[in-house]
Amino acid sequence: MTRKKTYECMLLLDNREVKKGWDALKEQIDGVLTKYGAKIVVAKRWDERKLAFEIKKQRRATYYLSYLEAEPASLDELERTLRLTAPVLRHLVLACEEIPGEAYEPEREFDLDRDEDKPDEGDSEEAGSSDELEEEFQPVGDAISDDDNDED
Amino acid sequence: MAAKFRRFGREAKNVKPEEPLDYKNITYLANHMTPQHRILSRKRTGFSGRNQRKLTAAIKRARFLALLPYTA
């Protein structure tokens, strides 16, 4: 038996599945993560945000961040299973040396509010969410455009 | 560092512990991209070679997870 290592695992979850009930989905996801002997150290919803581009026709998704202790040899199996798990739009598993302290902070309540306030968001995408994207990326462009000129 | 080992005539920009070159640190990564979301060159970020590679890897991971766009 090889020694377990710490891994950071970020999953993009389908918001349609999240709306069906977070607890059941979390149970399903955690079940997949622990299926091959991995132990979940911390796991929480990291964010619910608009995606920079569509993934499987979805414009928004929930990010689920978990830190696992797993055997390196079990990762191939784990990733294959994640790929076959329908609510997981995308996954990224990285080796990590230490778990950052903020991982232990409690979940923020952003998505609960969002789910209640805008029940039909995600099914049909409207102008509202594209405004959000501009807000997010526009200031960045302005900040950099000054020194952009001298090179081009 | 001796001057002859410096690139671009100045010392490399340090990475602060509160702003790690991590794919989750989206705003910080976005500050090192052009308005068209291309990754800034080392000359413009001022990072050391090691940190520039970390920056590149972090941005590419963030792109994969749709945290940052590939193009404008």
CSV table of C-alpha atoms in Angstrom, one decimal:
chain,number,residue,atom,x,y,z
A,1,MET,CA,0.0,0.0,0.0
A,2,THR,CA,1.4,3.3,-1.0
A,3,ARG,CA,1.3,6.3,1.1
A,4,LYS,CA,-1.6,8.7,0.7
A,5,LYS,CA,-1.1,12.1,-0.6
A,6,THR,CA,-3.1,15.3,-0.4
A,7,TYR,CA,-5.0,16.4,-3.5
A,8,GLU,CA,-7.0,19.4,-4.3
A,9,CYS,CA,-10.1,18.6,-6.3
A,10,MET,CA,-12.2,21.3,-8.0
A,11,LEU,CA,-15.5,20.2,-9.6
A,12,LEU,CA,-17.8,22.2,-11.8
A,13,LEU,CA,-21.3,21.0,-11.0
A,14,ASP,CA,-24.4,21.4,-13.2
A,15,ASN,CA,-26.7,24.0,-11.7
A,16,ARG,CA,-29.7,22.1,-12.8
A,17,GLU,CA,-28.6,19.2,-10.6
A,18,VAL,CA,-27.8,21.6,-7.7
A,19,LYS,CA,-31.4,23.0,-7.8
A,20,LYS,CA,-32.8,19.6,-7.5
A,21,GLY,CA,-31.4,19.5,-4.0
A,22,TRP,CA,-28.0,20.3,-2.7
A,23,ASP,CA,-27.8,17.7,0.0
A,24,ALA,CA,-28.5,14.7,-2.2
A,25,LEU,CA,-26.1,16.0,-4.8
A,26,LYS,CA,-23.4,16.5,-2.2
A,27,GLU,CA,-23.9,13.0,-1.0
A,28,GLN,CA,-23.6,11.6,-4.6
A,29,ILE,CA,-20.4,13.6,-5.3
A,30,ASP,CA,-18.8,12.7,-2.0
A,31,GLY,CA,-19.7,9.1,-2.6
A,32,VAL,CA,-17.8,9.3,-5.9
A,33,LEU,CA,-14.8,11.0,-4.4
A,34,THR,CA,-14.5,8.4,-1.6
A,35,LYS,CA,-15.3,5.4,-3.8
A,36,TYR,CA,-11.7,4.5,-4.4
A,37,GLY,CA,-10.5,4.8,-0.8
A,38,ALA,CA,-9.9,8.6,-0.7
A,39,LYS,CA,-10.7,10.5,2.4
A,40,ILE,CA,-12.3,13.9,2.2
A,41,VAL,CA,-10.5,16.3,4.5
A,42,VAL,CA,-12.6,19.4,3.7
A,43,ALA,CA,-15.2,20.0,1.0
A,44,LYS,CA,-17.3,22.9,0.4
A,45,ARG,CA,-19.1,24.9,-2.2
A,46,TRP,CA,-16.5,27.4,-3.4
A,47,ASP,CA,-18.6,29.6,-5.6
A,48,GLU,CA,-21.6,29.8,-7.9
A,49,ARG,CA,-20.7,32.0,-10.8
A,50,LYS,CA,-21.1,32.7,-14.5
A,51,LEU,CA,-18.7,30.7,-16.6
A,52,ALA,CA,-16.3,32.5,-19.0
A,53,PHE,CA,-17.7,30.3,-21.7
A,54,GLU,CA,-20.4,27.7,-22.1
A,55,ILE,CA,-19.7,24.2,-20.9
A,56,LYS,CA,-22.2,21.6,-22.1
A,57,LYS,CA,-24.6,24.4,-22.9
A,58,GLN,CA,-24.5,25.7,-19.3
A,59,ARG,CA,-23.6,29.4,-18.7
A,60,ARG,CA,-23.5,29.2,-14.9
A,61,ALA,CA,-22.2,26.5,-12.6
A,62,THR,CA,-21.4,25.7,-9.0
A,63,TYR,CA,-17.8,25.2,-8.0
A,64,TYR,CA,-17.2,22.5,-5.5
A,65,LEU,CA,-13.7,22.5,-3.9
A,66,SER,CA,-12.5,19.5,-1.9
A,67,TYR,CA,-9.2,18.4,-0.4
A,68,LEU,CA,-8.7,14.7,-0.5
A,69,GLU,CA,-6.2,12.2,1.0
A,70,ALA,CA,-5.9,9.5,-1.6
A,71,GLU,CA,-3.5,7.0,-2.9
A,72,PRO,CA,-1.8,8.2,-6.1
A,73,ALA,CA,-2.7,5.0,-7.9
A,74,SER,CA,-6.4,5.5,-7.3
A,75,LEU,CA,-6.5,8.8,-9.1
A,76,ASP,CA,-6.9,7.4,-12.6
A,77,GLU,CA,-10.0,5.5,-11.5
A,78,LEU,CA,-11.3,8.5,-9.6
A,79,GLU,CA,-10.9,10.8,-12.6
A,80,ARG,CA,-12.5,8.3,-14.9
A,81,THR,CA,-15.5,8.0,-12.6
A,82,LEU,CA,-15.8,11.8,-12.3
A,83,ARG,CA,-15.8,12.0,-16.1
A,84,LEU,CA,-18.8,9.6,-16.1
A,85,THR,CA,-20.7,11.4,-13.4
A,86,ALA,CA,-23.4,13.4,-15.1
A,87,PRO,CA,-23.6,16.4,-12.7
A,88,VAL,CA,-19.9,17.0,-13.0
A,89,LEU,CA,-19.3,19.3,-15.9
A,90,ARG,CA,-15.5,19.5,-15.4
A,91,HIS,CA,-13.0,18.5,-12.8
A,92,LEU,CA,-9.4,19.4,-12.0
A,93,VAL,CA,-7.4,17.3,-9.5
A,94,LEU,CA,-4.0,18.7,-8.4
A,95,ALA,CA,-1.5,17.6,-5.9
A,96,CYS,CA,-1.2,20.1,-3.1
A,97,GLU,CA,1.4,20.4,-0.4
A,98,GLU,CA,-0.7,21.9,2.3
A,99,ILE,CA,-4.4,22.8,2.7
A,100,PRO,CA,-4.9,26.5,2.9
A,101,GLY,CA,-6.5,27.8,6.0
A,102,GLU,CA,-9.4,29.4,4.2
A,103,ALA,CA,-10.5,25.9,3.1
A,104,TYR,CA,-11.8,25.4,6.6
A,105,GLU,CA,-13.8,28.6,6.7
A,106,PRO,CA,-17.6,28.0,6.5
A,107,GLU,CA,-19.4,28.2,3.3
A,108,ARG,CA,-20.7,31.6,2.3
A,109,GLU,CA,-24.4,31.7,1.6
A,110,PHE,CA,-24.3,33.2,-1.9
A,111,ASP,CA,-25.9,30.4,-3.7
A,112,LEU,CA,-28.8,29.8,-1.3
A,113,ASP,CA,-29.9,33.4,-1.8
A,114,ARG,CA,-29.4,33.2,-5.5
A,115,ASP,CA,-31.4,30.0,-5.8
A,116,GLU,CA,-34.3,31.5,-3.9
A,117,ASP,CA,-34.3,34.9,-5.5
A,118,LYS,CA,-33.9,33.8,-9.1
A,119,PRO,CA,-35.5,30.4,-9.4
A,120,ASP,CA,-35.5,30.2,-13.2
A,121,GLU,CA,-32.0,31.4,-13.9
A,122,GLY,CA,-29.8,28.9,-15.6
A,123,ASP,CA,-32.6,27.3,-17.5
A,124,SER,CA,-33.0,30.3,-19.8
A,125,GLU,CA,-30.2,32.8,-20.1
A,126,GLU,CA,-31.1,36.4,-20.2
A,127,ALA,CA,-29.3,39.8,-20.6
A,128,GLY,CA,-28.9,39.9,-16.8
A,129,SER,CA,-26.0,37.5,-16.7
A,130,SER,CA,-24.1,39.0,-19.6
A,131,ASP,CA,-24.0,42.3,-17.7
A,132,GLU,CA,-22.3,40.5,-14.9
A,133,LEU,CA,-19.6,39.2,-17.1
A,134,GLU,CA,-18.8,42.7,-18.3
A,135,GLU,CA,-18.6,43.9,-14.7
A,136,GLU,CA,-16.2,41.2,-13.9
A,137,PHE,CA,-13.7,41.6,-16.8
A,138,GLN,CA,-14.0,45.3,-17.9
A,139,PRO,CA,-12.0,46.8,-15.0
A,140,VAL,CA,-9.2,44.5,-15.7
A,141,GLY,CA,-8.9,45.6,-19.3
A,142,ASP,CA,-8.8,49.3,-18.2
A,143,ALA,CA,-6.1,48.7,-15.7
A,144,ILE,CA,-3.8,47.2,-18.2
A,145,SER,CA,-4.6,49.2,-21.3
A,146,ASP,CA,-2.2,52.0,-20.4
A,147,ASP,CA,1.0,50.0,-20.6
A,148,ASP,CA,-0.5,48.0,-23.5
A,149,ASN,CA,0.1,50.9,-25.9
A,150,ASP,CA,3.8,51.0,-25.8
A,151,GLU,CA,4.3,47.5,-27.0
A,152,ASP,CA,1.9,47.3,-29.9
B,1,MET,CA,21.5,39.7,-7.3
B,2,ALA,CA,24.3,40.9,-9.5
B,3,ALA,CA,23.2,43.3,-12.2
B,4,LYS,CA,24.5,41.2,-15.0
B,5,PHE,CA,22.0,38.4,-14.0
B,6,ARG,CA,19.0,40.7,-14.1
B,7,ARG,CA,16.6,40.7,-16.9
B,8,PHE,CA,15.2,44.0,-18.1
B,9,GLY,CA,17.4,46.0,-15.8
B,10,ARG,CA,15.4,45.5,-12.7
B,11,GLU,CA,14.8,43.0,-10.0
B,12,ALA,CA,12.1,40.4,-10.5
B,13,LYS,CA,8.7,41.3,-9.0
B,14,ASN,CA,8.0,39.3,-5.8
B,15,VAL,CA,4.9,37.2,-5.2
B,16,LYS,CA,3.2,38.2,-2.0
B,17,PRO,CA,1.8,35.4,0.2
B,18,GLU,CA,-1.6,37.0,0.3
B,19,GLU,CA,-1.7,36.9,-3.5
B,20,PRO,CA,-0.6,33.4,-4.5
B,21,LEU,CA,-0.2,32.4,-8.1
B,22,ASP,CA,-3.1,30.1,-7.8
B,23,TYR,CA,-5.9,29.3,-10.3
B,24,LYS,CA,-8.5,30.4,-7.7
B,25,ASN,CA,-7.0,33.9,-7.4
B,26,ILE,CA,-8.9,35.1,-10.4
B,27,THR,CA,-8.7,38.9,-10.1
B,28,TYR,CA,-4.9,38.7,-9.5
B,29,LEU,CA,-4.4,36.5,-12.5
B,30,ALA,CA,-6.6,38.7,-14.7
B,31,ASN,CA,-4.4,41.6,-13.8
B,32,HIS,CA,-1.6,39.8,-15.6
B,33,MET,CA,-3.5,39.5,-18.9
B,34,THR,CA,-4.2,41.9,-21.7
B,35,PRO,CA,-7.7,43.2,-22.3
B,36,GLN,CA,-8.0,40.4,-24.9
B,37,HIS,CA,-7.1,37.9,-22.1
B,38,ARG,CA,-3.7,37.0,-23.5
B,39,ILE,CA,-1.1,36.2,-20.9
B,40,LEU,CA,1.3,39.1,-20.3
B,41,SER,CA,4.9,38.5,-21.3
B,42,ARG,CA,7.6,38.3,-18.6
B,43,LYS,CA,8.9,41.7,-19.7
B,44,ARG,CA,5.5,43.2,-18.7
B,45,THR,CA,4.8,41.1,-15.6
B,46,GLY,CA,8.3,41.5,-14.3
B,47,PHE,CA,8.1,38.0,-12.7
B,48,SER,CA,11.1,35.7,-12.3
B,49,GLY,CA,11.2,32.8,-14.6
B,50,ARG,CA,9.9,30.4,-11.9
B,51,ASN,CA,7.0,32.7,-11.0
B,52,GLN,CA,6.2,33.4,-14.7
B,53,ARG,CA,5.8,29.7,-15.2
B,54,LYS,CA,3.5,29.5,-12.2
B,55,LEU,CA,1.5,32.3,-13.5
B,56,THR,CA,1.1,30.7,-16.9
B,57,ALA,CA,0.1,27.4,-15.3
B,58,ALA,CA,-2.4,29.1,-13.0
B,59,ILE,CA,-4.0,31.0,-15.8
B,60,LYS,CA,-4.3,27.9,-18.0
B,61,ARG,CA,-6.0,26.0,-15.1
B,62,ALA,CA,-8.4,28.9,-14.5
B,63,ARG,CA,-9.2,28.9,-18.2
B,64,PHE,CA,-9.9,25.2,-18.1
B,65,LEU,CA,-12.4,25.7,-15.3
B,66,ALA,CA,-14.0,28.6,-17.2
B,67,LEU,CA,-12.9,31.0,-14.5
B,68,LEU,CA,-11.1,33.1,-17.1
B,69,PRO,CA,-11.8,33.2,-20.9
B,70,TYR,CA,-9.4,31.9,-23.5
B,71,THR,CA,-10.0,34.9,-25.7
B,72,ALA,CA,-11.8,38.2,-25.6
